[in-house]
Short mmCIF file of C-alpha atoms in Angstrom, two decimals:
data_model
loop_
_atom_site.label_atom_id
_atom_site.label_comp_id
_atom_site.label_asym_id
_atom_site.label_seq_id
_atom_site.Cartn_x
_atom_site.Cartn_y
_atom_site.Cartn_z
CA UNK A 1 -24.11 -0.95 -10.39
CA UNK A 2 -24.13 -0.20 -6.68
CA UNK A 3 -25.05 -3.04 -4.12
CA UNK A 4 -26.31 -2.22 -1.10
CA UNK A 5 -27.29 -6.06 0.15
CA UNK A 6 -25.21 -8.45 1.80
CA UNK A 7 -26.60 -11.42 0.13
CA UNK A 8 -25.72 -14.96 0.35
CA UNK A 9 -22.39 -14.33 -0.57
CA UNK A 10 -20.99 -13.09 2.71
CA UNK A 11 -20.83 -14.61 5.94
CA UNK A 12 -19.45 -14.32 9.52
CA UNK A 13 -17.75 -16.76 10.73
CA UNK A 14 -17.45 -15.44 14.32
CA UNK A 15 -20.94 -14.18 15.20
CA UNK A 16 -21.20 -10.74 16.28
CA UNK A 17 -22.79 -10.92 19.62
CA UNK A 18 -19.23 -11.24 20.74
CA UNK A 19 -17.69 -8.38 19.46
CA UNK A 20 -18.83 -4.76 22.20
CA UNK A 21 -16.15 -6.85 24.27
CA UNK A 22 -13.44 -7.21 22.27
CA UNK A 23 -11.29 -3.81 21.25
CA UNK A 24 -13.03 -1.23 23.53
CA UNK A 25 -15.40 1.41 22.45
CA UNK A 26 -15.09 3.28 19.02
CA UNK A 27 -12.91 6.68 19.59
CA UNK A 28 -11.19 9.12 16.84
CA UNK A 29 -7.92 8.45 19.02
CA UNK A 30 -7.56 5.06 18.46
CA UNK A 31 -6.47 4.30 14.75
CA UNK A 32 -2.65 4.00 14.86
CA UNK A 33 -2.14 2.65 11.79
CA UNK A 34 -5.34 2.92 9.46
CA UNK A 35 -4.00 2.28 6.05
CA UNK A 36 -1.31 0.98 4.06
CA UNK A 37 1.64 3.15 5.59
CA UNK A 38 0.23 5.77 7.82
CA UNK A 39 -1.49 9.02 5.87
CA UNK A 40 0.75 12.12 5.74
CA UNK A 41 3.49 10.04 7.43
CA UNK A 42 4.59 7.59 5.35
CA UNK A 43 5.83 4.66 6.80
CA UNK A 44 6.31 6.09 10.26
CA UNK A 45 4.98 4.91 13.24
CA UNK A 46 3.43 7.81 15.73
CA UNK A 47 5.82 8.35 18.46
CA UNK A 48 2.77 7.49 20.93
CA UNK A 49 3.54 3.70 19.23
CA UNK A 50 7.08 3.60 19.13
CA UNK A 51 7.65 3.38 23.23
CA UNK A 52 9.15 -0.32 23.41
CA UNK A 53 8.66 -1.48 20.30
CA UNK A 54 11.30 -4.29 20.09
CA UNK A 55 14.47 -4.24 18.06
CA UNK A 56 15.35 -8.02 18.82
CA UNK A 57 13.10 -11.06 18.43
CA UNK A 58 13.52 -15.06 18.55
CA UNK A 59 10.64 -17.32 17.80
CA UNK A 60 12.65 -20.02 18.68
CA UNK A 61 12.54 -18.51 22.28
CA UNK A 62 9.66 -16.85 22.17
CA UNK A 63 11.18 -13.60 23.12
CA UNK A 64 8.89 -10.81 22.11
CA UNK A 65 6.96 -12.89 20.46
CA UNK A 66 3.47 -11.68 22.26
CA UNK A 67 1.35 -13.97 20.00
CA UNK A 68 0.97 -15.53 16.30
CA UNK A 69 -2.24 -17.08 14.22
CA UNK A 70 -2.43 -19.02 11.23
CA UNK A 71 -3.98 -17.39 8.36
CA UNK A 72 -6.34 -18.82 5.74
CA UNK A 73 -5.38 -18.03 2.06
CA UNK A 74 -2.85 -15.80 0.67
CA UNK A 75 -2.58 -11.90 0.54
CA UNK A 76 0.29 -8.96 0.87
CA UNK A 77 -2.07 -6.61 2.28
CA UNK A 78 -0.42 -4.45 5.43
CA UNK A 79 -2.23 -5.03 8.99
CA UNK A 80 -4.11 -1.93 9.61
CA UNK A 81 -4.55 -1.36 13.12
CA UNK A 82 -7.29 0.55 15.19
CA UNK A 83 -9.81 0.46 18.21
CA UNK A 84 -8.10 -3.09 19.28
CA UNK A 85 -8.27 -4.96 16.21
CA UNK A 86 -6.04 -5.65 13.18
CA UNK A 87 -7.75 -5.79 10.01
CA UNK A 88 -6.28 -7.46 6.97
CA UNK A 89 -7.41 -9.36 3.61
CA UNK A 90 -6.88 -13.06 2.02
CA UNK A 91 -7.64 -14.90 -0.69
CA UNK A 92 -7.68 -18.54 -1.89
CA UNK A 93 -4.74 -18.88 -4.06
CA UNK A 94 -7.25 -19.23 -7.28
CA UNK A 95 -8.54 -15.85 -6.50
CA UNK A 96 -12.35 -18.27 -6.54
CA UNK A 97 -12.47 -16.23 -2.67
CA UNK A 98 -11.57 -13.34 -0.70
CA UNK A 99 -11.78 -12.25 2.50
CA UNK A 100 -11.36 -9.98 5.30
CA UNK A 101 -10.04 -10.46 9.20
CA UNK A 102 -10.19 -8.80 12.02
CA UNK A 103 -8.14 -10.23 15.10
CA UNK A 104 -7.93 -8.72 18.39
CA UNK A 105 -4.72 -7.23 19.17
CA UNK A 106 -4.88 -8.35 22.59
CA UNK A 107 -5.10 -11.99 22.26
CA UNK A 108 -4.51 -12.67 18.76
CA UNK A 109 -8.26 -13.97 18.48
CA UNK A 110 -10.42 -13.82 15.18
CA UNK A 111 -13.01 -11.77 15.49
CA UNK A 112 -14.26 -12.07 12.03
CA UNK A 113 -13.12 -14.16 9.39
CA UNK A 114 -15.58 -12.78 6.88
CA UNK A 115 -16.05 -13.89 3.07
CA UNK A 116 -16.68 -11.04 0.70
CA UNK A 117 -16.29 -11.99 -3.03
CA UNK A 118 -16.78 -15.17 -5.17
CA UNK A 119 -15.08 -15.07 -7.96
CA UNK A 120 -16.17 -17.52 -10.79
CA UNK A 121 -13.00 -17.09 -13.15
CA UNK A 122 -11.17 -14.80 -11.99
CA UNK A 123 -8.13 -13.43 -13.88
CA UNK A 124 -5.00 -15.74 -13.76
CA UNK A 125 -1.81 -13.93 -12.06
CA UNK A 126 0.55 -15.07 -14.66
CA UNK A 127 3.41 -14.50 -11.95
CA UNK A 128 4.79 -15.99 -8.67
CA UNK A 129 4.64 -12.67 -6.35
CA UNK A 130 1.34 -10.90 -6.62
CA UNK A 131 -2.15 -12.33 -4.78
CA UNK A 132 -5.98 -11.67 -5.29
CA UNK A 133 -5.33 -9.78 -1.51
CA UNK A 134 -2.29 -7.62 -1.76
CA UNK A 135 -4.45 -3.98 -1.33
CA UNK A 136 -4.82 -3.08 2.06
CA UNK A 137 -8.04 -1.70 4.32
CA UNK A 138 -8.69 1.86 5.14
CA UNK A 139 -9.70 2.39 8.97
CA UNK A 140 -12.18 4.99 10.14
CA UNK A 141 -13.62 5.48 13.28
CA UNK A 142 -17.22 4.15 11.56
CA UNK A 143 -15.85 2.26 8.52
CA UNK A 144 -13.25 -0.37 6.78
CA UNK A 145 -13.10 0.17 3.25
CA UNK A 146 -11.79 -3.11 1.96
CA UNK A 147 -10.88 -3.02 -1.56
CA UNK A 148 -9.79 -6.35 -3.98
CA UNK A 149 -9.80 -3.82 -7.27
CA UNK A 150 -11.98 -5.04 -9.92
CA UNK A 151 -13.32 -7.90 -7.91
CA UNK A 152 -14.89 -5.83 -5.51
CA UNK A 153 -14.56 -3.14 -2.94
CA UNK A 154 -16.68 -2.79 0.13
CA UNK A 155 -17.47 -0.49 3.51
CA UNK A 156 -17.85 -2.92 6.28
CA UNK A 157 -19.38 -1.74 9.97
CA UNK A 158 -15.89 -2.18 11.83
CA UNK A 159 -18.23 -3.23 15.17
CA UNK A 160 -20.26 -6.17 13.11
CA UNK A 161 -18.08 -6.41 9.76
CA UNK A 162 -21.52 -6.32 8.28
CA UNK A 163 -21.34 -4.51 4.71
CA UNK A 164 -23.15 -1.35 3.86
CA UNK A 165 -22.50 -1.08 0.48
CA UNK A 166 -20.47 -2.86 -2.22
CA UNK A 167 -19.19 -2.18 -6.25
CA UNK A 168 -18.49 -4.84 -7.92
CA UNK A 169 -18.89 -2.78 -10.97
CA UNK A 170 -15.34 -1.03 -11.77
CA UNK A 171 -13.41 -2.98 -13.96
CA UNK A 172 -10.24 -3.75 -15.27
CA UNK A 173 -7.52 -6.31 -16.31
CA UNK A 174 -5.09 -6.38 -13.90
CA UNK A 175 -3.20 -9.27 -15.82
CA UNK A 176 -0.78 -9.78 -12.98
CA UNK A 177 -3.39 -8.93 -10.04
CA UNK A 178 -4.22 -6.18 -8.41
CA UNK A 179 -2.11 -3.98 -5.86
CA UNK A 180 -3.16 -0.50 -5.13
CA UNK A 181 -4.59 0.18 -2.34
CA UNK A 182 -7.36 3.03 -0.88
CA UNK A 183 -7.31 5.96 0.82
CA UNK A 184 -10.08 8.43 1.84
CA UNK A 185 -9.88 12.18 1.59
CA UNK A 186 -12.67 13.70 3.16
CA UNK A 187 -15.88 12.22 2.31
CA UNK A 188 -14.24 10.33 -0.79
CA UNK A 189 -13.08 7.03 -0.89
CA UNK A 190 -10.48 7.61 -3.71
CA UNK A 191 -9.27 4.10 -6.00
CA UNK A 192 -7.09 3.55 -8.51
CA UNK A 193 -7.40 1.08 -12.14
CA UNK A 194 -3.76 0.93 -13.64
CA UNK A 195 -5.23 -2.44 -15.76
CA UNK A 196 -3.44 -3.49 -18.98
CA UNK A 197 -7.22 -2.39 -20.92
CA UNK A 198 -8.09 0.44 -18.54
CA UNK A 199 -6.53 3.26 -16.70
CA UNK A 200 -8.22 5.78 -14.82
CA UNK A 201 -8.59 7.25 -10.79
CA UNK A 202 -12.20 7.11 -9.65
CA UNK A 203 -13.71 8.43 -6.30
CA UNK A 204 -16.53 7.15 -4.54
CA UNK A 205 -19.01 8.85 -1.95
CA UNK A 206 -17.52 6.87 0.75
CA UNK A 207 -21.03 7.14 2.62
CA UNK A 208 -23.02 5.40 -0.18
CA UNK A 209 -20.57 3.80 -2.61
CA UNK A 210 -21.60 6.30 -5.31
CA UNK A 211 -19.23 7.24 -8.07
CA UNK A 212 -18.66 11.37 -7.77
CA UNK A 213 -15.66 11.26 -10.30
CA UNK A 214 -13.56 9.01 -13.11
CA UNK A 215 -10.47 10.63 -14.82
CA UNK A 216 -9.08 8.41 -17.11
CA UNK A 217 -5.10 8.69 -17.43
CA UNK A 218 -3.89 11.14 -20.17
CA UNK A 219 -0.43 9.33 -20.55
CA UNK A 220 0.66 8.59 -24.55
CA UNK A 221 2.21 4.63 -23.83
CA UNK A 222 3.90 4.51 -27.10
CA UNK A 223 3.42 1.19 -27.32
CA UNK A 224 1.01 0.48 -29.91
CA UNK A 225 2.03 -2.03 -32.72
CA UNK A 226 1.41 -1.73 -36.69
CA UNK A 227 -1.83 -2.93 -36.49
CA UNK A 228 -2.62 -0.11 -33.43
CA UNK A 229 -2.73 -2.77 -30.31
CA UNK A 230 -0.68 -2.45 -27.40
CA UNK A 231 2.74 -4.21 -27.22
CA UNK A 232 2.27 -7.21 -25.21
CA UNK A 233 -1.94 -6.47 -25.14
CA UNK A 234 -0.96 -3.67 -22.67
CA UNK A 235 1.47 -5.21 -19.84
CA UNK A 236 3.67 -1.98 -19.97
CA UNK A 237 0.52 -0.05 -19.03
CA UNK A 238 0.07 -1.44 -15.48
CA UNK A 239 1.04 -0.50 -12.30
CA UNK A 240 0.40 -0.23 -8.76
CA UNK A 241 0.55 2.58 -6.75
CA UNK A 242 -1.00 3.98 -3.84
CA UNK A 243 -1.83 7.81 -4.31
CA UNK A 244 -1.52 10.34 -0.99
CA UNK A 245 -2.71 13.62 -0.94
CA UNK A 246 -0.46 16.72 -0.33
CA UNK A 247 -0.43 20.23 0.31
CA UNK A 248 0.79 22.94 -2.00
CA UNK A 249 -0.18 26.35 -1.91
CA UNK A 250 -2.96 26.02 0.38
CA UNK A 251 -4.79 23.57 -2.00
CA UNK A 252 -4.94 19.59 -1.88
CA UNK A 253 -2.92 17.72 -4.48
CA UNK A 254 -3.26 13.79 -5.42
CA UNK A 255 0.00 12.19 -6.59
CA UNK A 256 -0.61 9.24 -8.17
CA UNK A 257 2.08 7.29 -10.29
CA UNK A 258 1.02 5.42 -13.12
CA UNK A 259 2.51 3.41 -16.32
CA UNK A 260 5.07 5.89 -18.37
CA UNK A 261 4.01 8.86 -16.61
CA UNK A 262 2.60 10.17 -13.06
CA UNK A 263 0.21 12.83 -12.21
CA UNK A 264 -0.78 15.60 -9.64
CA UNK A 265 -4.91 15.62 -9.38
CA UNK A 266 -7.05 17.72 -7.87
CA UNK A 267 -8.95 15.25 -5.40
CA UNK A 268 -12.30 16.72 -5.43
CA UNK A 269 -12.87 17.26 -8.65
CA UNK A 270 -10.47 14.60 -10.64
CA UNK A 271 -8.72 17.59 -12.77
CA UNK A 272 -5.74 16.90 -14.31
CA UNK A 273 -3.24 19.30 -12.83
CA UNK A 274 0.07 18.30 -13.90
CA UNK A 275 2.04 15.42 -15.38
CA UNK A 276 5.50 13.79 -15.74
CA UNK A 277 6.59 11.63 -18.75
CA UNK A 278 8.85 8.59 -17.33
CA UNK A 279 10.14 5.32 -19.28
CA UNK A 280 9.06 2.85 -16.66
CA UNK A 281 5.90 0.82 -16.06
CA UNK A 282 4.44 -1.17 -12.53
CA UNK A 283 5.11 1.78 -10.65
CA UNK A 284 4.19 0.76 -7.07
CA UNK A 285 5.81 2.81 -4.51
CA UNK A 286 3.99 5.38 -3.01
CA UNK A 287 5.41 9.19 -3.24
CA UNK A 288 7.03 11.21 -0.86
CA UNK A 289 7.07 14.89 -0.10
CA UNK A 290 9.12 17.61 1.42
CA UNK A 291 7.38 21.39 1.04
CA UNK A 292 7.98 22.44 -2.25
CA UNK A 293 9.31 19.10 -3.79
CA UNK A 294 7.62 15.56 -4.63
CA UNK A 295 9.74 12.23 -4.48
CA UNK A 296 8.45 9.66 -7.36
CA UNK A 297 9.99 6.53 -7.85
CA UNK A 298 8.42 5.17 -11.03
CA UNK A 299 8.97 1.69 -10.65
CA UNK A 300 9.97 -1.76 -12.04
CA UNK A 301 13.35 -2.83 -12.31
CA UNK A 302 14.48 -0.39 -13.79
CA UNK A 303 13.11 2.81 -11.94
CA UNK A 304 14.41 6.36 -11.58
CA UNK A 305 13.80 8.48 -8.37
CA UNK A 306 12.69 11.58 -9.21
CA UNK A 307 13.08 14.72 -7.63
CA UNK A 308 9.92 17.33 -8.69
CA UNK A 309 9.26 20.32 -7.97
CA UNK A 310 5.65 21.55 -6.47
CA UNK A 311 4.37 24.85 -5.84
CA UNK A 312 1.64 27.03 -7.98
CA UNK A 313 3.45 26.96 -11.03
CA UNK A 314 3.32 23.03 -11.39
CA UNK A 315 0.79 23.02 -14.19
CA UNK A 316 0.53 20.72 -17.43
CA UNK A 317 3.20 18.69 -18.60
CA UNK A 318 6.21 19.29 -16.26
CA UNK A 319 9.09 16.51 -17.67
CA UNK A 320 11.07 19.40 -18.48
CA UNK A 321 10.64 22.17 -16.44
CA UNK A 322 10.12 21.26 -12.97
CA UNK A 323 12.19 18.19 -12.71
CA UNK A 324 14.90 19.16 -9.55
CA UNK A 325 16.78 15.82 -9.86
CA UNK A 326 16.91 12.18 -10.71
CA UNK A 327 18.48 9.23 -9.72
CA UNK A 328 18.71 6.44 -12.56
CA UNK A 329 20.30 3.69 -11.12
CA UNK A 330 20.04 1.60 -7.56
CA UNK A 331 16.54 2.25 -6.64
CA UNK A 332 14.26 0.15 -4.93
CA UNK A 333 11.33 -1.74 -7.43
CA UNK A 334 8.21 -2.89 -5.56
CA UNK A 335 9.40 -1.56 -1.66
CA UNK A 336 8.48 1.98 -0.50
CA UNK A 337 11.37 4.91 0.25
CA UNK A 338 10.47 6.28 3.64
CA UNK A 339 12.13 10.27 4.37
CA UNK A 340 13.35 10.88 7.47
CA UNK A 341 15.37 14.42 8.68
CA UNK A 342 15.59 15.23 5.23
CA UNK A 343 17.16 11.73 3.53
CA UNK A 344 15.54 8.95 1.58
CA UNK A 345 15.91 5.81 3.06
CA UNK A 346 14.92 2.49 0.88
CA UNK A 347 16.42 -0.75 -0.12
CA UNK A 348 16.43 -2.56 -3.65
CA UNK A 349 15.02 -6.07 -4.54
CA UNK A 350 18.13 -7.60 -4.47
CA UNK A 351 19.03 -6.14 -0.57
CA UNK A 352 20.78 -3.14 -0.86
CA UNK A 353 20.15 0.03 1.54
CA UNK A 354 21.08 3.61 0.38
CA UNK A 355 20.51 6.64 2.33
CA UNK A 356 20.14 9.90 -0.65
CA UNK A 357 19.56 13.42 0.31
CA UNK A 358 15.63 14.73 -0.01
CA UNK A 359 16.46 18.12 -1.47
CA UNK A 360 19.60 16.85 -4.20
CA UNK A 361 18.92 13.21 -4.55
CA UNK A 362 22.77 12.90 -3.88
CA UNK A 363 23.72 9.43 -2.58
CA UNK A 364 24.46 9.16 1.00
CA UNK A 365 25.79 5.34 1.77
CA UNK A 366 25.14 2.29 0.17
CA UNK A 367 25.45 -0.83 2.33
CA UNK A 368 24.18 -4.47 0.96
CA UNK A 369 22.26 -6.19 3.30
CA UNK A 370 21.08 -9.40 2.01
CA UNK A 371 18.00 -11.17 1.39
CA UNK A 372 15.04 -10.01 -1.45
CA UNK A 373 12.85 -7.25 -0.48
CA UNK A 374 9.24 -6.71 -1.46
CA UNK A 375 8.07 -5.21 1.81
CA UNK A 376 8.09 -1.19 2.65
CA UNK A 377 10.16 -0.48 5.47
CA UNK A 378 8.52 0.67 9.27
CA UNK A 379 10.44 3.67 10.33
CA UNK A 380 9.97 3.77 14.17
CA UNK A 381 11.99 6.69 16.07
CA UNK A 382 15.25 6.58 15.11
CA UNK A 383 14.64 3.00 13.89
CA UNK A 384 14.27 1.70 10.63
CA UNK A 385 12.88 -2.12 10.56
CA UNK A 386 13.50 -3.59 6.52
CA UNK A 387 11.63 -7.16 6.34
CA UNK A 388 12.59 -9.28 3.83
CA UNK A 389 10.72 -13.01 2.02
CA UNK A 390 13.12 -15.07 3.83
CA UNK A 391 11.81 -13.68 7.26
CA UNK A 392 14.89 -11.82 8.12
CA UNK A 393 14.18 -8.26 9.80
CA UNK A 394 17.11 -5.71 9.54
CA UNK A 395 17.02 -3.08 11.86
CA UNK A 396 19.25 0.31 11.08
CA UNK A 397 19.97 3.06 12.69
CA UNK A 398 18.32 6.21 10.98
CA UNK A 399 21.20 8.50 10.49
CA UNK A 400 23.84 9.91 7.78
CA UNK A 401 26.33 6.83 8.29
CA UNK A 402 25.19 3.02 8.11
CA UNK A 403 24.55 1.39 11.47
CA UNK A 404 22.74 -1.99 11.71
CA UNK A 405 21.20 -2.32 14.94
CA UNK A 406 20.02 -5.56 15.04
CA UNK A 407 19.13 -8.49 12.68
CA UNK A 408 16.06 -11.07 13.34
CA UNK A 409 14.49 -14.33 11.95
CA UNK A 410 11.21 -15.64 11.61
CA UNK A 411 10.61 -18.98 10.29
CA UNK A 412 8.50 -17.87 7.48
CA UNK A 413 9.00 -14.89 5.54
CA UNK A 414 7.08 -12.46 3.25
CA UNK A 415 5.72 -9.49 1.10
CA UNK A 416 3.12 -7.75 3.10
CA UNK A 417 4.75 -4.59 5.02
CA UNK A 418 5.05 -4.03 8.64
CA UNK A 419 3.08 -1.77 10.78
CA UNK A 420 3.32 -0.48 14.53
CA UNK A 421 0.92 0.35 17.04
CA UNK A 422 0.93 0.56 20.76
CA UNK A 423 4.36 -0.86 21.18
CA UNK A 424 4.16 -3.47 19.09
CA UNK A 425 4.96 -4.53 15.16
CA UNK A 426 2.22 -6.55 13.53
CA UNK A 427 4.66 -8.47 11.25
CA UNK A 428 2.78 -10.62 8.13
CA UNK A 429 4.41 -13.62 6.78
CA UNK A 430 2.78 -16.05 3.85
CA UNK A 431 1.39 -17.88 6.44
CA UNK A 432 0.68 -16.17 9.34
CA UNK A 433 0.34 -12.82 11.49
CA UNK A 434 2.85 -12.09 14.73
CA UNK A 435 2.30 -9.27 16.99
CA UNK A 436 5.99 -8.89 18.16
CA UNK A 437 6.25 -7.12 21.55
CA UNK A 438 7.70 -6.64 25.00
CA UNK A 439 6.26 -9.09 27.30
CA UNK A 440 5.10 -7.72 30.48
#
C-alpha cells in the first residue's frame, strides 16, 4: 500500500520556518557525500573535500574538534552530507521509534529531529551489534530517501523534512535487524530484502513511491531440513549488502550480494543476468570494481574475496567459469574493502589491515592494528582513516608498504562509518556526531 499522508505519526521538532537560512540554497554541486560511501567511488572522499581534512585529533584538547551533539537513540547509519546539512537516522533501542536528523554542518545545530515510524512490536534483534537505524539516507538535490527496511522507507523534502510519500508495505524478517541501505539509479529508488522468510531486490518510482519491479533471489540455500524448513527458520539466508551499479559493455549492471550466492541485475528491468554460488551468509560489504573485473566479499566470519570477471560474456551461473581469483582466509566481515591505484585495502573484525592486489588478489602486507572493526574505512587522498568501537582512528598511508600515519581517540567509539566533506570528517560514535576539522 502506498502512503502519501504524513499523518499523526510524524512530527518536526524544529519548525521549518527556520530552515531557507540554514545550509544555503539547493544546487546539484553541493552533495559531497550523498549516500552510504560515495556512488561510483566507494569510500573515497572527492578531492574538492580532502583539502585539510585532519589526520590528528584530541578531544581532550579540543584540537580539530570543530563541534559535537548528543544524539537521541541508537543507529549505524553513515552521515550523508549535502547543501549544509548532515542527515542521519536513530532509533529507540526497542525499535518502538525511528527517526531522522538533519544538523547543520556549520554549527552543529538540529535542524530537524523528525519522527517517522512507530513501531508496535517490532522484531527483536536477537544480537548486541545491529540497530532498528543502521541503513543510511540517499541525498538528492530535491529528496532524502530514508529507508528503516521493512519498517518503513520514506522521501522527505530535504528544505522542510516534510514526507511525500511513504511504504510501509515491503516486508520481511530481518531476525537480526535490518542493514542495507538505498541507492537511486535514475528515476529508481532501488532496495534490498535479504530477510530470513523473504529475499528479493525491489525498485521504486522514486517520484511517487510506486513499485516498477520485484525479483526475488534465485539462490538454492541448501538448507532445508527433513521436514523441508530452513535450518535455523532461515538465519543462513540473511544478509546485508548495499548494491552499486556498474558499467560493462556500455550497459548498467547491479551487483548485489546476497546469502550463498550474489548476483549481477539489470537495474531497469530487475533481470537476472548472472550469478555466483558462495558458502557464506550476512554478506554486507559492498562490491568493488576495476573495468573488466568485480570484487565480492561474501561475508560473515568466514568470507572469501572474490575476484570475477565482467564483460558481455558474464551470463547465467558463473561459479565456474568466470571466477579470476579468490582469497579464503583474512578478510574483513561486516567493514567495506576500499581500491585504491589498483590494491584492496580493508581490515578484519579482529584489527588486522592487508593491502591485496585488484587484478590477482595476491596479498600485499598484513599489519595488525588493534581494536574491533565494524566501520568501512574513509579513503581521503593518499589517506586511509580505519575507525574502530573503541573510538580509536588509524590513519595509513595508502601505498604498497604499511605506514601508519597517525593514531586518534575519541571517548566513545562505534559502528557507523565515516564520511568527508568540505574539509572535514563527520565521525559517528554510539552516542554522538563530531565534525572533526581544522579550526580557522
Amino acid at each position: 500500500m502506498l502512503d502519501r499522508s504524513v499523518g499523526s505519526r510524524v512530527f518536526t521538532l524544529v519548525v521549518s520556518c527556520i530552515v531557507g537560512s540554514v545550509g544555503g540554497t539547493l544546487g546539484a554541486a553541493d552533495l559531497p557525500w550523498p549516500e552510504k560511501s560515495r556512488p561510483a567511488h566507494v569510500g573515497h572522499a572527492a578531492a574538492a573535500d580532502v583539502a585539510g581534512l585532519p589526520t590528528e585529533w584530541d578531544e581532550q584538547t579540543g584540537k580539530n574538534i570543530a563541534w559535537s551533539i548528543d544524539l537521541e537513540g541508537e543507529g549505524h547509519s553513515t552521515p550523508v552530507v549535502g547543501h549544509g546539512r548532515v542527515w542521519l537516522t536513530a532509533a529507540d533501542r526497542d525499535g518502538k521509534r525511528q527517526f531522522v536528523y538533519a544538523i547543520d554542518t556549520e554549527s552543529g545545530r538540529v535542524v530537524h529531529h523528525q519522527l517517522l515510524f512507530e513501531n508496535a512490536t517490532p522484531e527483536p534483534l536477537g544480537n548486541p551489534i545491529n540497530t532498528y537505524a543502521s541503513p543510511s539516507c540517499f541525498l538528492e538535490d530535491d529528496a532524502v530517501y530514508v529507508h528503516f527496511g521493512t519498517y518503513g522507507t520514506a522521501r522527505l523534502d530535504p528544505k522542510t523534512a516534510d514526507v511525500v510519500w511513504q511504504r510501509r508495505d515491503l516486508n520481511v524478517r530481518h531476525f537480526r535487524g535490518p542493514g542495507s541501505s538505498p541507492i537511486v539509479f535514475r528515476d529508481l529508488l532501488i532496495l534490498t530484502f535479504d530477510g530470513i522468510d523473504r529475499q528479493f531486490v525491489t525498485a521504486l518510482d522514486k517520484r511517487t513511491g510506486a513499485t516498477v519491479w520485484t525479483t526475488t533471489r534465485s539462490t538454492d540455500y541448501g538448507d532445508l531440513d527433513k521436514e523441508g524448513k530452513p535450518h535455523r527458520d532461515g538465519d543462513m539466508r540473511k544478509a546485508y549488502d548495499t548494491p552499486r551499479v556498474v558499467e560493462v559493455d556500455g550497459r548498467p549492471q547491479l551487483i548485489s550480494i546476497g546469502s550463498r550466492a550474489a548476483f549481477g541485475y539489470d537495474p531497469l528491468t530487475g533481470r537476472e543476468l548472472w550469478t555466483l554460488r558462495h558458502p557464506n551468509f550476512n554478506a554486507a560489504p559492498r562490491a568493488l570494481y576495476v573495468p573488466g573485473l568485480a570484487i565480492l566479499n561474501t561475508g560473515s566470519e568466514r568470507a572469501v574475496l572474490w575476484g570475477l570477471r565482467l564483460d558481455a560474456s558474464t551470463q547465467g551461473d558463473v561459479t565456474e567459469s568466470h571466477v579470476a581469483w579468490q582469497r579464503k582466509k583474512g578478510n574483513s566481515a561486516l567493514s567495506s574493502p576500499v581500491l585504491v591505484d589498483g590494491r584492496v585495502y580493508f581490515i578484519t573484525a579482529s584489527g588486522i589491515a592487508y593491502c591485496v592486489d585488484a587484478r590477482s588478489g595476491e596479498e600485499i602486507y598484513e599489519k595488525r592494528i588493534g581494536g574491533v572493526f565494524t566501520a568501512s574505512p574513509l579513503v581521503a587522498g593518499d589517506r586511509i582513516y580505519y575507525c574502530d568501537e573503541g573510538g580509536k582512528t588509524a590513519v595509513v598511508r595508502a601505498g604498497p608498504t604499511f605506514e601508519l600515519l597517525a593514531e586518534n581517540k575519541l571517548a566513545d567509539g562505534g559502528r557507523s562509518s565515516p564520511s568527508a566533506a568540505h574539509g572535514a570528517i563527520y565521525l559517528r560514535t554510539f552516542s554522538k556526531l563530531y565534525k572533526i576539522a581544522a579550526k580557522p
